[in-house]
Coordinates of C-alpha atoms and ligand atoms in Angstrom, one line a residue:
M1 CA 127.3 80.5 88.3
T2 CA 125.0 83.2 86.9
K3 CA 125.9 84.4 83.5
Q4 CA 128.0 87.6 83.6
Y5 CA 126.2 90.1 81.4
K6 CA 128.1 93.1 80.0
T7 CA 127.0 96.5 81.5
L8 CA 126.0 99.4 79.3
G9 CA 129.1 101.3 80.5
E10 CA 131.4 98.5 79.4
F11 CA 129.6 98.2 76.1
I12 CA 129.9 102.0 75.4
I13 CA 133.6 101.9 76.1
E14 CA 134.3 98.8 74.1
N15 CA 132.4 100.2 71.1
Q16 CA 133.6 103.8 71.2
D17 CA 136.7 103.1 69.2
S18 CA 134.7 101.5 66.4
F19 CA 132.6 104.7 66.2
K20 CA 134.1 107.0 63.6
Y21 CA 133.2 110.3 65.4
S22 CA 134.0 109.2 68.8
S23 CA 136.5 111.3 70.8
G24 CA 134.8 110.0 73.9
E25 CA 132.2 112.8 73.7
L26 CA 129.5 110.5 72.4
S27 CA 130.3 108.0 75.2
R28 CA 129.9 110.8 77.7
L29 CA 126.7 111.8 76.0
L30 CA 125.3 108.3 76.2
N31 CA 126.4 108.0 79.8
G32 CA 124.5 111.3 80.5
L33 CA 121.4 109.8 79.0
R34 CA 121.9 106.6 81.0
L35 CA 122.0 108.6 84.3
A36 CA 118.9 110.6 83.4
A37 CA 117.1 107.4 82.5
K38 CA 117.7 106.0 85.9
V39 CA 116.5 109.2 87.6
V40 CA 113.3 109.3 85.5
N41 CA 112.8 105.6 86.0
H42 CA 112.9 106.1 89.8
E43 CA 110.2 108.9 89.5
V44 CA 108.0 106.9 87.1
N45 CA 108.1 103.9 89.3
K46 CA 107.0 105.8 92.4
A47 CA 104.6 108.1 90.5
G48 CA 101.5 106.6 92.2
L49 CA 102.9 107.3 95.6
V50 CA 104.0 110.9 95.3
D51 CA 101.7 113.7 94.4
I52 CA 103.3 114.2 91.0
L53 CA 100.4 112.7 89.1
G54 CA 97.8 114.7 87.4
E55 CA 98.4 117.8 85.3
A56 CA 101.0 120.5 86.0
G57 CA 98.2 123.0 85.2
D58 CA 100.1 124.0 82.0
T59 CA 100.0 123.0 78.4
N60 CA 102.9 122.4 76.0
I61 CA 103.3 123.7 72.4
Q62 CA 101.3 120.7 71.2
G63 CA 98.3 122.1 73.2
E64 CA 98.4 118.9 75.3
N65 CA 98.0 119.1 79.0
Q66 CA 101.5 118.7 80.5
Q67 CA 101.6 116.0 83.1
K68 CA 103.9 116.7 86.0
L69 CA 106.0 113.7 85.1
D70 CA 106.4 115.2 81.6
V71 CA 107.8 118.3 83.1
L72 CA 110.0 116.5 85.5
A73 CA 111.4 114.1 82.9
N74 CA 112.1 117.1 80.6
E75 CA 114.0 118.9 83.3
K76 CA 116.0 115.9 84.3
F77 CA 117.2 115.2 80.8
I78 CA 118.0 118.8 80.1
Q79 CA 119.8 119.4 83.4
T80 CA 121.9 116.2 83.0
L81 CA 122.9 117.0 79.4
K82 CA 123.7 120.7 80.3
K83 CA 125.8 119.7 83.3
R84 CA 128.0 117.3 81.4
E85 CA 129.3 119.9 78.9
I86 CA 128.7 117.6 76.0
V87 CA 126.0 119.1 73.8
C88 CA 125.6 122.6 72.3
G89 CA 121.9 122.4 71.9
I90 CA 118.7 120.6 72.9
A91 CA 115.2 120.4 71.4
S92 CA 112.4 118.8 73.3
E93 CA 108.7 118.1 72.8
E94 CA 108.1 120.0 76.0
E95 CA 110.0 123.1 74.9
D96 CA 108.5 125.6 72.4
D97 CA 112.0 126.5 71.0
F98 CA 115.4 124.8 71.0
I99 CA 117.8 125.5 73.9
S100 CA 121.3 126.8 73.1
I101 CA 124.0 125.6 75.6
N102 CA 127.1 127.7 75.9
S103 CA 129.7 125.7 77.8
F104 CA 132.3 128.2 79.0
D105 CA 134.6 125.5 80.4
N106 CA 135.6 124.2 77.0
N107 CA 135.0 127.4 75.1
N108 CA 131.8 126.1 73.4
Q109 CA 133.6 123.2 71.6
N110 CA 130.7 120.8 72.1
K111 CA 129.5 119.4 68.7
Y112 CA 126.4 117.4 69.4
V113 CA 122.7 118.4 69.5
V114 CA 120.1 116.2 71.1
L115 CA 116.4 116.1 70.3
I116 CA 114.2 114.4 72.8
D117 CA 110.7 113.3 73.7
P118 CA 111.3 113.1 77.5
L119 CA 108.1 111.1 78.3
D120 CA 106.2 109.7 75.4
G121 CA 102.8 108.1 76.0
S122 CA 102.2 110.6 78.8
S123 CA 98.5 110.0 78.6
N124 CA 99.2 106.6 80.1
I125 CA 101.0 108.0 83.2
D126 CA 98.0 108.2 85.5
V127 CA 96.7 104.7 84.5
N128 CA 100.0 102.9 85.2
V129 CA 100.7 101.9 81.6
S130 CA 104.2 101.8 80.2
V131 CA 105.7 105.1 79.0
G132 CA 109.0 105.9 77.3
T133 CA 111.8 108.4 76.5
I134 CA 113.0 108.8 72.9
F135 CA 116.2 110.6 71.9
S136 CA 118.0 111.5 68.6
I137 CA 121.6 112.8 68.3
Y138 CA 123.2 114.8 65.5
R139 CA 126.5 116.5 65.0
R140 CA 126.0 120.3 64.6
V141 CA 126.2 121.7 61.1
T142 CA 127.0 125.3 62.1
P143 CA 130.6 126.3 63.1
V144 CA 131.8 124.9 66.5
G145 CA 132.0 127.7 69.0
S146 CA 129.1 129.7 67.7
P147 CA 125.6 129.5 69.2
V148 CA 123.5 126.8 67.6
T149 CA 120.8 127.7 65.0
I150 CA 117.6 126.0 63.9
D151 CA 119.7 124.5 61.0
D152 CA 121.5 122.3 63.6
F153 CA 118.1 120.7 64.4
L154 CA 116.4 120.6 61.0
Q155 CA 118.5 117.8 59.7
P156 CA 117.2 114.7 57.8
G157 CA 117.1 111.5 59.9
T158 CA 119.9 110.0 57.7
K159 CA 122.3 112.4 59.4
Q160 CA 121.6 111.0 62.9
I161 CA 124.7 109.6 64.6
A162 CA 122.8 107.9 67.4
A163 CA 119.2 107.3 68.5
G164 CA 117.5 105.3 71.2
Y165 CA 114.6 104.9 73.6
I166 CA 114.1 104.0 77.2
V167 CA 110.9 102.0 77.9
Y168 CA 109.7 102.2 81.5
G169 CA 107.7 98.9 81.4
T170 CA 107.5 95.8 83.5
S171 CA 111.3 96.2 83.4
T172 CA 113.1 99.3 82.3
M173 CA 115.2 99.0 79.1
L174 CA 117.5 101.3 77.2
V175 CA 117.7 100.4 73.5
Y176 CA 120.0 102.4 71.1
T177 CA 122.0 102.4 67.9
T178 CA 125.0 104.4 66.7
G179 CA 124.6 103.0 63.2
D180 CA 126.1 99.6 63.9
G181 CA 123.1 97.5 64.9
V182 CA 120.6 97.8 67.8
N183 CA 121.4 96.7 71.3
G184 CA 119.0 96.5 74.3
F185 CA 120.0 96.9 78.0
T186 CA 117.8 96.0 81.0
L187 CA 118.1 97.9 84.2
N188 CA 118.7 95.9 87.4
P189 CA 117.0 98.3 89.8
A190 CA 118.7 96.9 92.8
L191 CA 122.1 97.8 91.5
G192 CA 121.1 100.8 89.2
T193 CA 123.0 99.1 86.4
F194 CA 121.9 98.5 82.8
Y195 CA 123.0 95.0 81.5
L196 CA 123.2 93.9 77.8
S197 CA 120.1 91.6 77.7
H198 CA 119.2 91.9 74.0
P199 CA 122.3 92.0 71.8
N200 CA 121.9 92.8 68.0
M201 CA 118.0 93.2 68.0
K202 CA 116.3 92.6 64.7
F203 CA 112.7 93.0 63.4
P204 CA 111.4 89.6 62.2
E205 CA 111.0 90.1 58.4
T206 CA 107.2 89.6 58.8
G207 CA 104.8 89.3 61.8
N208 CA 101.2 89.0 62.7
I209 CA 100.7 92.1 64.9
Y210 CA 99.3 95.4 63.7
S211 CA 99.2 98.4 66.0
V212 CA 96.8 101.3 65.1
N213 CA 94.1 103.3 66.9
E214 CA 91.1 101.7 65.2
G215 CA 88.9 104.3 66.8
N216 CA 90.0 106.6 64.1
Y217 CA 89.1 104.1 61.3
V218 CA 86.4 106.1 59.7
H219 CA 88.8 109.1 59.4
F220 CA 91.6 107.1 57.7
P221 CA 92.4 107.3 53.9
Q222 CA 90.9 104.5 51.9
G223 CA 94.2 102.7 51.4
V224 CA 94.8 102.5 55.2
K225 CA 91.2 101.2 55.7
D226 CA 91.9 98.6 53.0
Y227 CA 95.1 97.5 54.7
I228 CA 93.4 97.1 58.1
K229 CA 90.7 94.9 56.5
Y230 CA 93.5 92.9 54.8
C231 CA 95.0 92.3 58.3
Q232 CA 91.6 91.2 59.6
K233 CA 90.8 88.8 56.7
E234 CA 90.6 85.1 57.2
E235 CA 93.2 84.1 54.6
D236 CA 96.8 82.7 54.5
D237 CA 98.6 83.8 57.7
R238 CA 95.8 86.1 58.7
P239 CA 93.8 87.4 60.6
Y240 CA 96.6 89.2 62.5
T241 CA 96.4 90.2 66.1
S242 CA 95.6 93.8 67.0
R243 CA 97.8 95.2 69.8
Y244 CA 97.8 99.0 70.6
I245 CA 99.1 100.2 74.0
G246 CA 98.8 103.9 73.2
S247 CA 102.5 104.3 73.9
L248 CA 104.7 104.3 70.8
V249 CA 107.8 103.1 72.6
S250 CA 106.0 100.0 74.0
D251 CA 104.2 99.1 70.8
F252 CA 107.5 99.5 68.8
H253 CA 109.5 97.5 71.3
R254 CA 107.0 94.6 71.3
N255 CA 106.7 94.6 67.5
M256 CA 110.6 94.6 67.1
I257 CA 110.8 91.5 69.3
K258 CA 107.7 89.6 68.0
G259 CA 107.3 91.0 64.5
G260 CA 104.6 93.6 63.6
I261 CA 103.7 97.0 62.2
Y262 CA 102.9 100.3 64.0
M263 CA 100.8 102.8 62.2
Y264 CA 99.8 106.4 62.9
P265 CA 98.3 107.5 59.6
T266 CA 96.9 110.8 58.5
S267 CA 93.2 111.2 59.2
S268 CA 90.6 113.9 58.6
K269 CA 91.3 114.8 62.3
A270 CA 95.1 114.9 62.0
P271 CA 96.0 115.8 58.4
D272 CA 99.7 115.3 59.0
G273 CA 99.3 112.4 61.5
K274 CA 100.1 112.9 65.2
L275 CA 103.7 111.8 65.7
R276 CA 106.6 114.3 65.5
L277 CA 109.3 113.8 62.9
L278 CA 112.3 115.1 64.7
Y279 CA 112.1 113.4 68.2
E280 CA 109.8 110.5 67.6
C281 CA 109.7 109.2 64.0
N282 CA 113.4 109.8 63.0
P283 CA 115.0 108.1 66.1
M284 CA 112.5 105.2 65.9
A285 CA 113.1 105.0 62.1
F286 CA 116.9 104.8 62.6
I287 CA 116.5 102.0 65.1
A288 CA 114.0 100.2 62.9
E289 CA 116.3 100.3 59.8
Q290 CA 119.3 99.2 61.9
A291 CA 117.1 96.3 63.0
D292 CA 116.3 95.4 59.3
G293 CA 112.9 96.9 59.6
L294 CA 111.4 99.9 57.6
A295 CA 109.9 103.3 58.5
S296 CA 107.8 105.3 56.0
D297 CA 105.3 108.1 55.9
G298 CA 103.3 106.0 53.5
K299 CA 105.2 107.3 50.5
Q300 CA 108.9 107.9 51.4
R301 CA 111.5 106.8 53.8
I302 CA 111.0 108.7 57.1
M303 CA 114.8 109.4 57.4
E304 CA 114.9 111.1 54.0
I305 CA 112.2 113.8 54.8
N306 CA 113.8 117.2 54.9
P307 CA 112.4 118.8 58.1
K308 CA 110.7 122.2 57.8
E309 CA 110.0 123.0 61.5
L310 CA 110.9 121.7 64.9
H311 CA 107.6 120.2 65.9
Q312 CA 106.6 119.0 62.5
R313 CA 104.2 116.0 62.4
V314 CA 104.3 113.2 59.8
P315 CA 102.3 110.0 59.2
F316 CA 104.2 107.0 60.5
F317 CA 104.3 103.3 59.3
C318 CA 107.1 101.3 61.0
G319 CA 108.1 97.7 61.7
S320 CA 108.7 94.4 60.0
K321 CA 109.9 95.0 56.4
K322 CA 107.3 92.9 54.6
M323 CA 104.4 94.3 56.6
V324 CA 105.4 97.9 55.9
E325 CA 105.9 97.1 52.2
K326 CA 102.4 95.5 52.1
A327 CA 100.8 98.5 53.8
K328 CA 102.5 100.8 51.3
E329 CA 101.1 98.8 48.4
F330 CA 97.6 99.4 49.7
M331 CA 98.3 103.1 50.1
K332 CA 99.6 103.6 46.5
Ligands
P6P401 P1 96.3 108.1 70.1 C1 101.5 109.2 72.9 O1 100.8 110.4 73.1 C2 101.7 109.1 71.4 O2 102.5 110.1 71.0 C3 102.3 107.7 71.1 O3 103.2 107.3 72.1 C4 101.1 106.8 70.9 O4 101.4 105.7 70.1 C5 100.1 107.7 70.3 O5 100.5 109.1 70.7 C6 98.7 107.5 70.8 O6 97.8 108.4 70.2 O7 95.7 109.3 69.3 O8 96.0 106.8 69.5 O9 95.8 108.1 71.6

């Protein structure tokens, strides 16, 4: 008798009552993300077969060449969320400005905004390495019924009501939190159903994996250089193992399961770091903290940063509690 795992749909329904905001809207929103994840997963998995590889010939606000799959994933998530009459606004890495959604059916009563990186790690697409989607959900702060403003998006991470990621890896997983722990669901592609495979995920308090692009070493601040040398030193539980996939979602996911730290520091090449606060660092920080890990910009808690603009970048140190604390000691 195979063990009967709970599906994501069942899990959402079972937990919606325990969620203080829920009027079923959050459940519908999470179900919308679940559907879009399956559609994007299907496209990602057949990417090598269909002529959607390579660049869409366009660049996004980050000045990065947009891959066709970036564009497709962005469109799928936006369409799905728009169609479901659940959110009043969306911000995306692939959109210069936020999108205001006026839902006439329910007279604009939608109260959630979603910020999304539709396909993170996109430089890995053409070389068949894991990529991911990251999402962050807030309640709007401007009056329900009026068009959203930038204020609805520039909220500190502590105001998130849900956050999650989908990792399109050797298997496809959806991992999310609504502030009551972190749960991971694995897609059974034959059935198109996500099953609860990783209940109550937690970062090990410490670990022996450090993830950073050491090609930037010479450009890092001295404290970061000192911490990297600490990781490599033959002493106590070290040297640690260096693992860097070039895809935040995959590095984060592995480190949460095995224990480790992910770092994208400032450097002389990227004075504010590379990762974006609103739709990469804040959602991953919410998940990290809910899994007893930490997420810092090197000085302060990521989720306490007051955002100034939509595509703001911040330095990012995230993972096992004791490893992030040790890294911060070196950066003092
Ligand atoms: P680099 C992908 O573009 C991304 O945003 C993260 O997923 C990844 O960890 C990082 O950038 C890789 O950046 O500069 O090391 O190639």
